[in-house]
PDB file of C-alpha atoms in Angstrom:
ATOM      1  CA  MET A  20     171.518  45.780 268.943  1.00 45.00           C
ATOM      2  CA  LEU A  21     168.406  43.956 268.069  1.00 48.00           C
ATOM      3  CA  ALA A  22     165.940  45.051 265.300  1.00 48.00           C
ATOM      4  CA  LEU A  23     162.238  44.234 265.589  1.00 48.00           C
ATOM      5  CA  ARG A  24     159.893  44.600 262.672  1.00 49.00           C
ATOM      6  CA  PHE A  25     156.261  45.412 263.122  1.00 47.00           C
ATOM      7  CA  ALA A  26     154.033  45.957 260.069  1.00 47.00           C
ATOM      8  CA  SER A  27     155.375  49.314 258.699  1.00 47.00           C
ATOM      9  CA  LYS A  28     157.791  50.070 261.496  1.00 50.00           C
ATOM     10  CA  THR A  29     161.299  48.834 262.393  1.00 49.00           C
ATOM     11  CA  LEU A  30     162.260  49.300 265.989  1.00 49.00           C
ATOM     12  CA  ARG A  31     165.787  49.110 267.333  1.00 52.00           C
ATOM     13  CA  VAL A  32     166.116  47.874 270.842  1.00 50.00           C
ATOM     14  CA  THR A  33     169.121  48.842 272.989  1.00 50.00           C
ATOM     15  CA  SER A  34     169.462  47.705 276.520  1.00 48.00           C
ATOM     16  CA  ARG A  35     171.185  49.806 279.167  1.00 47.00           C
ATOM     17  CA  PRO A  36     171.402  49.033 282.859  1.00 43.00           C
ATOM     18  CA  SER A  37     169.149  51.847 283.836  1.00 42.00           C
ATOM     19  CA  LEU A  38     166.523  51.871 281.094  1.00 41.00           C
ATOM     20  CA  LEU A  39     165.370  49.838 278.114  1.00 43.00           C
ATOM     21  CA  ARG A  40     164.862  52.097 275.182  1.00 45.00           C
ATOM     22  CA  LEU A  41     162.903  51.450 271.961  1.00 44.00           C
ATOM     23  CA  TYR A  42     163.627  53.731 269.117  1.00 44.00           C
ATOM     24  CA  ALA A  43     161.304  53.940 266.113  1.00 43.00           C
ATOM     25  CA  SER A  44     162.902  54.344 262.765  1.00 40.00           C
ATOM     26  CA  ALA A  45     161.422  57.869 262.439  1.00 39.00           C
ATOM     27  CA  PRO A  46     163.505  60.454 264.311  1.00 45.00           C
ATOM     28  CA  ASN A  47     161.065  61.748 266.791  1.00 49.00           C
ATOM     29  CA  GLN A  48     159.005  58.644 267.409  1.00 50.00           C
ATOM     30  CA  ARG A  49     160.579  57.375 270.643  1.00 52.00           C
ATOM     31  CA  PHE A  50     159.069  54.992 273.119  1.00 51.00           C
ATOM     32  CA  VAL A  51     160.278  55.062 276.663  1.00 52.00           C
ATOM     33  CA  VAL A  52     159.766  52.051 278.911  1.00 52.00           C
ATOM     34  CA  PRO A  53     160.013  53.354 282.437  1.00 54.00           C
ATOM     35  CA  SER A  54     162.628  51.657 284.657  1.00 59.00           C
ATOM     36  CA  HIS A  55     161.613  49.667 287.668  1.00 66.00           C
ATOM     37  CA  ASN A  56     160.870  51.446 290.930  1.00 76.00           C
ATOM     38  CA  LEU A  57     164.233  52.376 292.263  1.00 75.00           C
ATOM     39  CA  ILE A  58     162.992  53.667 295.571  1.00 79.00           C
ATOM     40  CA  LYS A  59     161.041  50.828 297.107  1.00 74.00           C
ATOM     41  CA  GLU A  60     160.205  52.483 300.393  1.00 73.00           C
ATOM     42  CA  GLN A  61     160.950  56.002 301.590  1.00 75.00           C
ATOM     43  CA  THR A  62     163.002  56.025 304.783  1.00 80.00           C
ATOM     44  CA  GLU A  63     164.066  58.762 307.148  1.00 81.00           C
ATOM     45  CA  TYR A  64     166.141  61.549 305.639  1.00 80.00           C
ATOM     46  CA  ARG A  65     169.866  60.903 305.615  1.00 82.00           C
ATOM     47  CA  GLN A  66     172.153  63.864 304.907  1.00 83.00           C
ATOM     48  CA  LEU A  67     174.678  63.186 302.248  1.00 78.00           C
ATOM     49  CA  PRO A  68     178.372  63.658 303.192  1.00 74.00           C
ATOM     50  CA  ASP A  69     179.712  67.151 302.420  1.00 72.00           C
ATOM     51  CA  ASP A  70     182.182  65.827 299.862  1.00 70.00           C
ATOM     52  CA  SER A  71     179.539  63.827 297.953  1.00 74.00           C
ATOM     53  CA  GLN A  72     179.162  66.297 294.982  1.00 77.00           C
ATOM     54  CA  TYR A  73     176.562  64.101 293.237  1.00 80.00           C
ATOM     55  CA  ILE A  74     174.341  66.986 292.142  1.00 84.00           C
ATOM     56  CA  GLU A  75     176.541  70.068 292.829  1.00 84.00           C
ATOM     57  CA  LYS A  76     178.315  69.682 289.472  1.00 91.00           C
ATOM     58  CA  PHE A  77     175.044  69.470 287.618  1.00 94.00           C
ATOM     59  CA  TYR A  78     173.361  72.796 288.516  1.00 93.00           C
ATOM     60  CA  SER A  79     172.716  73.775 284.912  1.00 94.00           C
ATOM     61  CA  GLU A  80     170.978  70.513 284.235  1.00 96.00           C
ATOM     62  CA  LEU A  81     169.049  70.581 287.477  1.00 96.00           C
ATOM     63  CA  SER A  82     167.901  74.126 286.778  1.00 95.00           C
ATOM     64  CA  SER A  83     166.849  73.272 283.230  1.00 96.00           C
ATOM     65  CA  PHE A  84     164.956  70.214 284.473  1.00 96.00           C
ATOM     66  CA  HIS A  85     163.267  72.455 287.176  1.00 96.00           C
ATOM     67  CA  SER A  86     162.208  74.862 284.403  1.00 96.00           C
ATOM     68  CA  GLU A  87     160.624  71.996 282.510  1.00 95.00           C
ATOM     69  CA  ILE A  88     158.696  70.869 285.567  1.00 95.00           C
ATOM     70  CA  VAL A  89     157.351  74.424 286.168  1.00 95.00           C
ATOM     71  CA  LYS A  90     156.304  75.036 282.538  1.00 94.00           C
ATOM     72  CA  ASN A  91     155.115  71.562 281.447  1.00 92.00           C
ATOM     73  CA  ASN A  92     151.366  71.168 282.094  1.00 91.00           C
ATOM     74  CA  LYS A  93     151.568  67.383 281.791  1.00 91.00           C
ATOM     75  CA  ILE A  94     153.681  67.212 284.993  1.00 91.00           C
ATOM     76  CA  PRO A  95     151.336  67.713 287.958  1.00 90.00           C
ATOM     77  CA  TYR A  96     154.029  69.260 290.152  1.00 92.00           C
ATOM     78  CA  THR A  97     155.905  72.585 290.082  1.00 92.00           C
ATOM     79  CA  SER A  98     158.774  71.840 292.507  1.00 95.00           C
ATOM     80  CA  PHE A  99     160.955  68.887 293.466  1.00 96.00           C
ATOM     81  CA  SER A 100     159.534  68.730 296.937  1.00 95.00           C
ATOM     82  CA  GLU A 101     156.135  67.916 295.513  1.00 96.00           C
ATOM     83  CA  PHE A 102     157.509  64.635 294.336  1.00 95.00           C
ATOM     84  CA  GLU A 103     158.227  63.697 297.974  1.00 94.00           C
ATOM     85  CA  ASN A 104     155.525  61.065 298.182  1.00 92.00           C
ATOM     86  CA  ASP A 105     156.698  59.435 294.923  1.00 93.00           C
ATOM     87  CA  PRO A 106     160.395  59.872 294.151  1.00 94.00           C
ATOM     88  CA  ASN A 107     160.207  57.229 291.375  1.00 94.00           C
ATOM     89  CA  SER A 108     157.917  59.611 289.388  1.00 94.00           C
ATOM     90  CA  LEU A 109     160.684  62.255 289.586  1.00 95.00           C
ATOM     91  CA  ILE A 110     163.058  59.712 288.052  1.00 95.00           C
ATOM     92  CA  THR A 111     160.455  58.865 285.388  1.00 94.00           C
ATOM     93  CA  GLU A 112     159.923  62.544 284.592  1.00 96.00           C
ATOM     94  CA  LEU A 113     163.640  63.128 284.316  1.00 96.00           C
ATOM     95  CA  GLU A 114     164.020  60.169 281.982  1.00 96.00           C
ATOM     96  CA  ASN A 115     161.216  61.423 279.832  1.00 95.00           C
ATOM     97  CA  PHE A 116     162.647  64.918 279.825  1.00 96.00           C
ATOM     98  CA  ILE A 117     166.036  63.634 278.594  1.00 96.00           C
ATOM     99  CA  GLN A 118     164.396  61.315 275.955  1.00 94.00           C
ATOM    100  CA  THR A 119     161.941  63.877 274.579  1.00 94.00           C
ATOM    101  CA  LYS A 120     163.743  67.155 274.952  1.00 95.00           C
ATOM    102  CA  VAL A 121     167.496  66.612 275.257  1.00 95.00           C
ATOM    103  CA  TYR A 122     168.055  63.689 272.898  1.00 94.00           C
ATOM    104  CA  PRO A 123     166.083  65.027 269.923  1.00 93.00           C
ATOM    105  CA  GLU A 124     168.005  68.295 270.077  1.00 92.00           C
ATOM    106  CA  TYR A 125     171.517  66.758 270.320  1.00 91.00           C
ATOM    107  CA  VAL A 126     171.449  63.100 269.260  1.00 86.00           C
ATOM    108  CA  ASN A 127     171.768  63.623 265.492  1.00 86.00           C
ATOM    109  CA  LYS A 128     174.636  66.142 265.733  1.00 84.00           C
ATOM    110  CA  ASP A 129     178.077  64.722 265.372  1.00 84.00           C
ATOM    111  CA  ASP A 130     180.034  67.390 267.129  1.00 89.00           C
ATOM    112  CA  LEU A 131     181.831  66.816 270.475  1.00 92.00           C
ATOM    113  CA  GLY A 132     179.750  69.499 272.287  1.00 91.00           C
ATOM    114  CA  SER A 133     176.488  67.715 271.576  1.00 92.00           C
ATOM    115  CA  GLN A 134     177.927  64.374 272.703  1.00 92.00           C
ATOM    116  CA  MET A 135     179.122  66.083 275.914  1.00 95.00           C
ATOM    117  CA  VAL A 136     175.600  67.489 276.569  1.00 95.00           C
ATOM    118  CA  ILE A 137     174.105  64.019 276.235  1.00 95.00           C
ATOM    119  CA  LYS A 138     176.744  62.466 278.458  1.00 95.00           C
ATOM    120  CA  ARG A 139     176.216  65.203 281.157  1.00 96.00           C
ATOM    121  CA  TYR A 140     172.477  64.565 281.218  1.00 97.00           C
ATOM    122  CA  ASN A 141     172.973  60.867 281.446  1.00 96.00           C
ATOM    123  CA  ASP A 142     175.450  61.439 284.302  1.00 96.00           C
ATOM    124  CA  PHE A 143     172.973  63.772 285.910  1.00 96.00           C
ATOM    125  CA  LEU A 144     170.258  61.131 285.724  1.00 96.00           C
ATOM    126  CA  ARG A 145     172.584  58.562 287.298  1.00 95.00           C
ATOM    127  CA  ASN A 146     173.594  61.010 290.103  1.00 94.00           C
ATOM    128  CA  VAL A 147     169.952  61.896 290.840  1.00 95.00           C
ATOM    129  CA  LYS A 148     169.229  58.239 291.314  1.00 94.00           C
ATOM    130  CA  ILE A 149     172.233  57.783 293.611  1.00 92.00           C
ATOM    131  CA  THR A 150     171.283  60.818 295.621  1.00 92.00           C
ATOM    132  CA  LEU A 151     167.723  59.565 296.166  1.00 93.00           C
ATOM    133  CA  ILE A 152     169.027  56.088 297.197  1.00 91.00           C
ATOM    134  CA  LEU A 153     171.530  57.524 299.646  1.00 90.00           C
ATOM    135  CA  ASN A 154     169.175  60.187 301.196  1.00 91.00           C
ATOM    136  CA  GLY A 155     166.177  57.825 301.674  1.00 91.00           C
ATOM    137  CA  GLY A 156     164.226  58.952 298.673  1.00 92.00           C
ATOM    138  CA  HIS A 157     163.663  62.618 299.702  1.00 94.00           C
ATOM    139  CA  THR A 158     163.311  64.948 296.716  1.00 95.00           C
ATOM    140  CA  PHE A 159     163.153  68.281 298.559  1.00 94.00           C
ATOM    141  CA  ILE A 160     166.976  68.375 298.593  1.00 93.00           C
ATOM    142  CA  PHE A 161     166.980  69.392 294.951  1.00 94.00           C
ATOM    143  CA  ASP A 162     164.884  72.561 295.696  1.00 95.00           C
ATOM    144  CA  ILE A 163     167.264  73.364 298.512  1.00 92.00           C
ATOM    145  CA  LEU A 164     170.337  72.946 296.291  1.00 90.00           C
ATOM    146  CA  LEU A 165     168.799  75.307 293.710  1.00 93.00           C
ATOM    147  CA  GLN A 166     167.881  77.807 296.370  1.00 93.00           C
ATOM    148  CA  ASN A 167     171.339  77.781 297.983  1.00 89.00           C
ATOM    149  CA  LYS A 168     173.035  78.113 294.560  1.00 88.00           C
ATOM    150  CA  LYS A 169     170.855  81.092 293.756  1.00 89.00           C
ATOM    151  CA  LEU A 170     171.630  82.760 297.076  1.00 88.00           C
ATOM    152  CA  PHE A 171     175.438  81.970 296.827  1.00 84.00           C
ATOM    153  CA  ASP A 172     175.459  83.438 293.272  1.00 84.00           C
ATOM    154  CA  GLY A 173     173.701  86.557 294.581  1.00 82.00           C
ATOM    155  CA  PHE A 174     176.285  86.965 297.343  1.00 78.00           C
ATOM    156  CA  ASP A 175     179.057  86.371 294.813  1.00 74.00           C
ATOM    157  CA  HIS A 176     177.673  88.978 292.410  1.00 75.00           C
ATOM    158  CA  ASN A 177     177.253  91.541 295.214  1.00 79.00           C
ATOM    159  CA  LYS A 178     180.902  91.022 296.223  1.00 75.00           C
ATOM    160  CA  LYS A 179     182.144  92.095 292.823  1.00 67.00           C
TER     161      LYS A 179
END
């Protein structure tokens, strides 16, 4: 960990493979440096293998991020498919969501549950990136996954 001093602020710099993070000494003053463009060029859609499970285990996180997209006026889109022309902006918005909404709520808590939430969101971010790399950078798949989960849950509820 490296500490940088600027006038009245001390910044801690941590480096992770996916994102360089600068944390201000005050708890909610976070600076996010966006990662490089992961998807260089969108290619034809490639279906993921049925056993790939990259996003299926993160429906809760996907749903909460979707809710953020819908209600946040600073995000110009309301669905994942609207990010189709720029999948890197979806990754950036997800990184911002995790940094500004998830971390402030859970990072200062020492309990295991809070640490698990942060780990799940970090894993979710990593799996979103993997999914976009493998499927050619097509974001509409996340809308389809949410719709299918909702329909499946409806069928499952009607069965009982």
